[in-house]
Amino acid sequence: MRPYRMRLYRIALWVTVPMALPLLAAPAGVMKARAVRDTAPEGAPSVWRPGTTAGPVTDIGRPFPALGAASMVPPRLVPRPAIVSRARWRADETRRDRHARYAAGVRAVFIHHTDTPNGYDCADVPRTLRNLYTGQTRDRSWSDLGYNFLVDKCGTVYEGRAGGADRPVVGSHTLGFNQGTTGIAAIGTFGPGTQVPAAMEHAIAALAAWKLGLGGVDAAGKVRLTSTNGKSRYAKGTSAEFDAISGHRDGFATDCPGQALGARLPAIRTLAASLQGRSSPLPPSGIRFAASLSSPRHDGAR
């Protein structure tokens, strides 16, 4: 009887392993999103309606290749940072287009500054966000706040454009490169000689590490993006290489995110990659850890 039982065990193992593999490729609750075509400055036709995302969702926008595909990249499970929702900063939802737009995933992050005063009290940031929101939707006739996220000098992260912080929402932040990217705006102005707060820097790195990690993108790596608008630095249809964490000025003719914040991007990339568990060692200098976390106007951002 013992040889017979051994053969059954081998058969059971052979049957069970292939059935388990799809669970590694597509965790429960994750759906494959249809890639959308960038037919307008802000992205593609709507695929979301109000009320469809009652709470945080897990990377619904990231497609999963078929089993065995060489292009499969596992996600980097970086903890999601605390994000203040639009409801908490009291965004007036009647001002925006109710239809969010999505890409197939997030491949790069563009860093911005809001070009607003630096001497603010962090408790007053919700008011600043509402003013930015009004300026972009009413005065510029944009469909929503252009940035996907905003970070204040105390290291607090705010949800910007509606549609779900966990999802690959197409923003209106970097002309020609809104598709498949996320825009993170540092609240303030970071021209030459301006000190970038350590808490802000760390929060930006943590947010970028999490957002890029959902798609397995190395925060310190390079990506290729294709311009969708000839008014960017690249002709429409041109493919160009970018850092996975780039500045607005890398894709558009602007000083944004300012010389001071732009100079901190290498350190932000290194810290973000470290938070992803990448092998690149942190340099002994250049990385500043926060004790705790709590340009021109972008008239070319669309």
GROMACS .gro file of C-alpha atoms in nm:
model
  302
    1MET     CA    1   0.000   0.000   0.000
    2ARG     CA    2   0.284   0.247   0.065
    3PRO     CA    3   0.405   0.278  -0.302
    4TYR     CA    4   0.044   0.336  -0.408
    5ARG     CA    5   0.001   0.618  -0.154
    6MET     CA    6   0.327   0.778  -0.275
    7ARG     CA    7   0.199   0.786  -0.635
    8LEU     CA    8  -0.120   0.957  -0.519
    9TYR     CA    9   0.084   1.223  -0.337
   10ARG     CA   10   0.286   1.295  -0.650
   11ILE     CA   11  -0.031   1.329  -0.859
   12ALA     CA   12  -0.188   1.563  -0.604
   13LEU     CA   13   0.122   1.785  -0.598
   14TRP     CA   14   0.132   1.807  -0.979
   15VAL     CA   15  -0.235   1.911  -0.991
   16THR     CA   16  -0.223   2.160  -0.703
   17VAL     CA   17   0.078   2.373  -0.800
   18PRO     CA   18  -0.053   2.504  -1.136
   19MET     CA   19  -0.383   2.593  -0.969
   20ALA     CA   20  -0.202   2.806  -0.711
   21LEU     CA   21   0.003   3.006  -0.958
   22PRO     CA   22  -0.280   3.230  -1.084
   23LEU     CA   23  -0.326   3.350  -0.727
   24LEU     CA   24   0.025   3.491  -0.739
   25ALA     CA   25  -0.048   3.670  -1.065
   26ALA     CA   26  -0.388   3.816  -0.975
   27PRO     CA   27  -0.466   3.852  -0.604
   28ALA     CA   28  -0.826   3.837  -0.492
   29GLY     CA   29  -1.014   4.159  -0.550
   30VAL     CA   30  -0.791   4.276  -0.834
   31MET     CA   31  -0.958   4.328  -1.170
   32LYS     CA   32  -0.797   4.386  -1.504
   33ALA     CA   33  -0.864   4.735  -1.635
   34ARG     CA   34  -0.896   4.806  -2.003
   35ALA     CA   35  -0.617   5.029  -2.131
   36VAL     CA   36  -0.749   5.364  -2.238
   37ARG     CA   37  -0.639   5.584  -2.519
   38ASP     CA   38  -0.519   5.936  -2.455
   39THR     CA   39  -0.758   6.127  -2.678
   40ALA     CA   40  -0.753   6.452  -2.482
   41PRO     CA   41  -0.501   6.648  -2.274
   42GLU     CA   42  -0.633   6.487  -1.957
   43GLY     CA   43  -0.656   6.132  -2.080
   44ALA     CA   44  -0.926   5.907  -2.217
   45PRO     CA   45  -1.300   5.842  -2.208
   46SER     CA   46  -1.451   5.791  -1.867
   47VAL     CA   47  -1.458   5.443  -1.714
   48TRP     CA   48  -1.581   5.537  -1.367
   49ARG     CA   49  -1.903   5.669  -1.222
   50PRO     CA   50  -1.967   5.821  -0.878
   51GLY     CA   51  -2.028   5.567  -0.606
   52THR     CA   52  -1.831   5.282  -0.765
   53THR     CA   53  -1.543   5.309  -0.518
   54ALA     CA   54  -1.689   5.314  -0.169
   55GLY     CA   55  -1.347   5.276  -0.008
   56PRO     CA   56  -0.981   5.209  -0.086
   57VAL     CA   57  -0.925   4.952  -0.358
   58THR     CA   58  -0.614   4.752  -0.436
   59ASP     CA   59  -0.444   4.852  -0.758
   60ILE     CA   60  -0.745   4.791  -0.980
   61GLY     CA   61  -0.573   4.966  -1.269
   62ARG     CA   62  -0.271   4.736  -1.298
   63PRO     CA   63  -0.313   4.466  -1.564
   64PHE     CA   64  -0.162   4.122  -1.510
   65PRO     CA   65   0.017   3.942  -1.795
   66ALA     CA   66  -0.064   3.582  -1.872
   67LEU     CA   67   0.117   3.319  -1.668
   68GLY     CA   68   0.468   3.261  -1.789
   69ALA     CA   69   0.494   3.597  -1.964
   70ALA     CA   70   0.848   3.730  -1.949
   71SER     CA   71   0.721   4.083  -1.889
   72MET     CA   72   0.558   3.997  -1.558
   73VAL     CA   73   0.693   4.220  -1.280
   74PRO     CA   74   0.590   4.147  -0.921
   75PRO     CA   75   0.460   4.439  -0.717
   76ARG     CA   76   0.672   4.593  -0.444
   77LEU     CA   77   0.451   4.584  -0.139
   78VAL     CA   78   0.525   4.925   0.007
   79PRO     CA   79   0.278   5.033   0.278
   80ARG     CA   80   0.027   5.289   0.160
   81PRO     CA   81   0.095   5.620   0.335
   82ALA     CA   82  -0.184   5.798   0.520
   83ILE     CA   83  -0.375   6.012   0.269
   84VAL     CA   84  -0.621   6.287   0.360
   85SER     CA   85  -0.927   6.235   0.144
   86ARG     CA   86  -1.106   6.497  -0.063
   87ALA     CA   87  -1.399   6.472   0.176
   88ARG     CA   88  -1.174   6.562   0.469
   89TRP     CA   89  -1.035   6.874   0.302
   90ARG     CA   90  -1.390   6.954   0.192
   91ALA     CA   91  -1.355   6.953  -0.183
   92ASP     CA   92  -1.670   7.084  -0.352
   93GLU     CA   93  -1.754   6.789  -0.575
   94THR     CA   94  -2.001   6.992  -0.778
   95ARG     CA   95  -1.709   7.179  -0.938
   96ARG     CA   96  -1.559   6.882  -1.117
   97ASP     CA   97  -1.641   6.649  -1.402
   98ARG     CA   98  -1.801   6.345  -1.240
   99HIS     CA   99  -1.625   6.108  -1.478
  100ALA     CA  100  -1.273   6.007  -1.379
  101ARG     CA  101  -1.032   5.874  -1.641
  102TYR     CA  102  -0.786   5.589  -1.598
  103ALA     CA  103  -0.469   5.455  -1.753
  104ALA     CA  104  -0.363   5.091  -1.755
  105GLY     CA  105  -0.120   5.158  -1.468
  106VAL     CA  106   0.131   5.406  -1.324
  107ARG     CA  107   0.480   5.390  -1.472
  108ALA     CA  108   0.625   5.722  -1.357
  109VAL     CA  109   0.577   6.006  -1.112
  110PHE     CA  110   0.617   6.376  -1.193
  111ILE     CA  111   0.702   6.611  -0.908
  112HIS     CA  112   0.564   6.967  -0.902
  113HIS     CA  113   0.538   7.264  -0.672
  114THR     CA  114   0.221   7.468  -0.635
  115ASP     CA  115   0.398   7.806  -0.663
  116THR     CA  116   0.217   7.928  -0.352
  117PRO     CA  117   0.365   8.095  -0.040
  118ASN     CA  118   0.579   7.884   0.195
  119GLY     CA  119   0.488   8.055   0.521
  120TYR     CA  120   0.162   7.870   0.571
  121ASP     CA  121   0.037   7.692   0.882
  122CYS     CA  122  -0.019   7.323   0.807
  123ALA     CA  123  -0.360   7.347   0.976
  124ASP     CA  124  -0.465   7.588   0.699
  125VAL     CA  125  -0.367   7.359   0.409
  126PRO     CA  126  -0.726   7.243   0.338
  127ARG     CA  127  -0.814   7.607   0.263
  128THR     CA  128  -0.515   7.631   0.029
  129LEU     CA  129  -0.630   7.317  -0.151
  130ARG     CA  130  -0.979   7.455  -0.195
  131ASN     CA  131  -0.835   7.774  -0.342
  132LEU     CA  132  -0.617   7.576  -0.585
  133TYR     CA  133  -0.916   7.361  -0.676
  134THR     CA  134  -1.130   7.667  -0.748
  135GLY     CA  135  -0.855   7.830  -0.950
  136GLN     CA  136  -0.806   7.527  -1.172
  137THR     CA  137  -1.171   7.432  -1.223
  138ARG     CA  138  -1.332   7.777  -1.239
  139ASP     CA  139  -1.058   8.008  -1.365
  140ARG     CA  140  -0.888   7.761  -1.600
  141SER     CA  141  -1.195   7.549  -1.679
  142TRP     CA  142  -1.015   7.225  -1.597
  143SER     CA  143  -1.229   6.922  -1.520
  144ASP     CA  144  -1.079   6.875  -1.172
  145LEU     CA  145  -0.772   6.952  -0.966
  146GLY     CA  146  -0.477   6.873  -1.190
  147TYR     CA  147  -0.247   6.700  -0.938
  148ASN     CA  148  -0.315   6.346  -0.821
  149PHE     CA  149  -0.164   6.419  -0.478
  150LEU     CA  150  -0.034   6.714  -0.280
  151VAL     CA  151   0.213   6.712   0.011
  152ASP     CA  152   0.258   6.989   0.269
  153LYS     CA  153   0.569   7.091   0.461
  154CYS     CA  154   0.461   6.885   0.763
  155GLY     CA  155   0.464   6.568   0.551
  156THR     CA  156   0.087   6.528   0.523
  157VAL     CA  157  -0.034   6.373   0.196
  158TYR     CA  158  -0.362   6.491   0.041
  159GLU     CA  159  -0.574   6.330  -0.228
  160GLY     CA  160  -0.591   6.559  -0.530
  161ARG     CA  161  -0.779   6.452  -0.841
  162ALA     CA  162  -1.084   6.235  -0.775
  163GLY     CA  163  -1.120   5.874  -0.884
  164GLY     CA  164  -0.946   5.671  -0.614
  165ALA     CA  165  -0.600   5.721  -0.465
  166ASP     CA  166  -0.515   5.355  -0.524
  167ARG     CA  167  -0.609   5.368  -0.892
  168PRO     CA  168  -0.417   5.496  -1.198
  169VAL     CA  169  -0.620   5.816  -1.236
  170VAL     CA  170  -0.517   6.030  -1.534
  171GLY     CA  171  -0.440   6.378  -1.406
  172SER     CA  172  -0.370   6.710  -1.573
  173HIS     CA  173  -0.023   6.797  -1.450
  174THR     CA  174   0.242   6.735  -1.717
  175LEU     CA  175   0.145   6.824  -2.073
  176GLY     CA  176   0.202   6.528  -2.304
  177PHE     CA  177   0.274   6.285  -2.020
  178ASN     CA  178  -0.042   6.263  -1.811
  179GLN     CA  179  -0.119   5.913  -1.936
  180GLY     CA  180   0.022   5.640  -1.710
  181THR     CA  181   0.180   5.882  -1.463
  182THR     CA  182   0.099   6.038  -1.127
  183GLY     CA  183   0.148   6.405  -1.040
  184ILE     CA  184   0.265   6.489  -0.686
  185ALA     CA  185   0.272   6.858  -0.595
  186ALA     CA  186   0.475   6.999  -0.308
  187ILE     CA  187   0.274   7.281  -0.150
  188GLY     CA  188   0.493   7.590  -0.168
  189THR     CA  189   0.753   7.750  -0.394
  190PHE     CA  190   1.101   7.598  -0.419
  191GLY     CA  191   1.320   7.836  -0.611
  192PRO     CA  192   1.696   7.871  -0.562
  193GLY     CA  193   1.809   7.868  -0.201
  194THR     CA  194   1.478   7.744  -0.058
  195GLN     CA  195   1.501   7.472   0.204
  196VAL     CA  196   1.290   7.166   0.124
  197PRO     CA  197   1.143   7.039   0.453
  198ALA     CA  198   1.264   6.692   0.544
  199ALA     CA  199   0.911   6.578   0.634
  200MET     CA  200   0.786   6.685   0.290
  201GLU     CA  201   1.075   6.512   0.115
  202HIS     CA  202   1.022   6.188   0.304
  203ALA     CA  203   0.646   6.192   0.238
  204ILE     CA  204   0.700   6.243  -0.135
  205ALA     CA  205   0.944   5.950  -0.142
  206ALA     CA  206   0.706   5.725   0.053
  207LEU     CA  207   0.411   5.816  -0.171
  208ALA     CA  208   0.611   5.760  -0.491
  209ALA     CA  209   0.752   5.430  -0.361
  210TRP     CA  210   0.402   5.303  -0.287
  211LYS     CA  211   0.243   5.425  -0.609
  212LEU     CA  212   0.521   5.293  -0.835
  213GLY     CA  213   0.550   4.974  -0.632
  214LEU     CA  214   0.193   4.874  -0.720
  215GLY     CA  215   0.317   4.813  -1.074
  216GLY     CA  216   0.662   4.679  -0.982
  217VAL     CA  217   0.837   4.995  -1.108
  218ASP     CA  218   1.181   5.065  -0.961
  219ALA     CA  219   1.163   5.413  -0.808
  220ALA     CA  220   1.530   5.468  -0.893
  221GLY     CA  221   1.499   5.326  -1.244
  222LYS     CA  222   1.427   5.459  -1.593
  223VAL     CA  223   1.107   5.436  -1.795
  224ARG     CA  224   1.008   5.521  -2.150
  225LEU     CA  225   0.705   5.740  -2.207
  226THR     CA  226   0.544   5.858  -2.529
  227SER     CA  227   0.439   6.220  -2.570
  228THR     CA  228   0.073   6.279  -2.648
  229ASN     CA  229   0.109   6.652  -2.716
  230GLY     CA  230   0.359   6.843  -2.930
  231LYS     CA  231   0.357   7.136  -2.687
  232SER     CA  232   0.555   6.928  -2.441
  233ARG     CA  233   0.934   6.900  -2.468
  234TYR     CA  234   0.881   6.622  -2.722
  235ALA     CA  235   0.686   6.600  -3.046
  236LYS     CA  236   0.361   6.408  -3.027
  237GLY     CA  237   0.428   6.037  -3.068
  238THR     CA  238   0.793   6.067  -2.963
  239SER     CA  239   0.919   5.813  -2.712
  240ALA     CA  240   1.158   5.948  -2.449
  241GLU     CA  241   1.339   5.810  -2.146
  242PHE     CA  242   1.261   5.954  -1.802
  243ASP     CA  243   1.355   5.882  -1.445
  244ALA     CA  244   1.069   5.694  -1.279
  245ILE     CA  245   1.055   5.996  -1.047
  246SER     CA  246   1.099   6.305  -1.263
  247GLY     CA  247   1.038   6.676  -1.231
  248HIS     CA  248   0.770   6.861  -1.425
  249ARG     CA  249   1.046   7.043  -1.614
  250ASP     CA  250   1.170   6.713  -1.758
  251GLY     CA  251   0.855   6.686  -1.967
  252PHE     CA  252   0.757   7.049  -2.014
  253ALA     CA  253   0.937   7.384  -2.055
  254THR     CA  254   0.900   7.519  -1.701
  255ASP     CA  255   1.108   7.573  -1.386
  256CYS     CA  256   0.866   7.355  -1.188
  257PRO     CA  257   0.927   7.199  -0.935
  258GLY     CA  258   1.180   7.474  -0.868
  259GLN     CA  259   1.557   7.454  -0.852
  260ALA     CA  260   1.569   7.359  -0.484
  261LEU     CA  261   1.321   7.072  -0.505
  262GLY     CA  262   1.462   6.960  -0.839
  263ALA     CA  263   1.803   6.928  -0.674
  264ARG     CA  264   1.653   6.694  -0.413
  265LEU     CA  265   1.506   6.451  -0.667
  266PRO     CA  266   1.812   6.219  -0.672
  267ALA     CA  267   1.787   6.179  -0.294
  268ILE     CA  268   1.409   6.127  -0.317
  269ARG     CA  269   1.461   5.853  -0.579
  270THR     CA  270   1.718   5.677  -0.364
  271LEU     CA  271   1.500   5.691  -0.054
  272ALA     CA  272   1.194   5.571  -0.247
  273ALA     CA  273   1.389   5.277  -0.390
  274SER     CA  274   1.512   5.191  -0.041
  275LEU     CA  275   1.155   5.194   0.088
  276GLN     CA  276   1.069   4.950  -0.193
  277GLY     CA  277   1.341   4.718  -0.066
  278ARG     CA  278   1.564   4.767  -0.366
  279SER     CA  279   1.929   4.671  -0.333
  280SER     CA  280   2.069   5.019  -0.401
  281PRO     CA  281   2.237   5.134  -0.079
  282LEU     CA  282   2.152   5.472   0.068
  283PRO     CA  283   2.437   5.724   0.045
  284PRO     CA  284   2.574   5.841   0.380
  285SER     CA  285   2.475   6.199   0.297
  286GLY     CA  286   2.197   6.353   0.093
  287ILE     CA  287   1.910   6.161   0.255
  288ARG     CA  288   1.732   6.347   0.531
  289PHE     CA  289   1.486   6.158   0.745
  290ALA     CA  290   1.189   6.329   0.904
  291ALA     CA  291   1.139   6.274   1.274
  292SER     CA  292   0.769   6.214   1.209
  293LEU     CA  293   0.526   6.229   0.920
  294SER     CA  294   0.194   6.374   0.979
  295SER     CA  295   0.781   7.814  -1.078
  296PRO     CA  296   0.574   7.959  -1.310
  297ARG     CA  297   0.208   7.887  -1.284
  298HIS     CA  298   0.155   7.561  -1.468
  299ASP     CA  299  -0.018   7.710  -1.770
  300GLY     CA  300   0.124   7.422  -1.972
  301ALA     CA  301   0.017   7.150  -1.731
  302ARG     CA  302  -0.268   7.024  -1.942
   0.00000   0.00000   0.00000
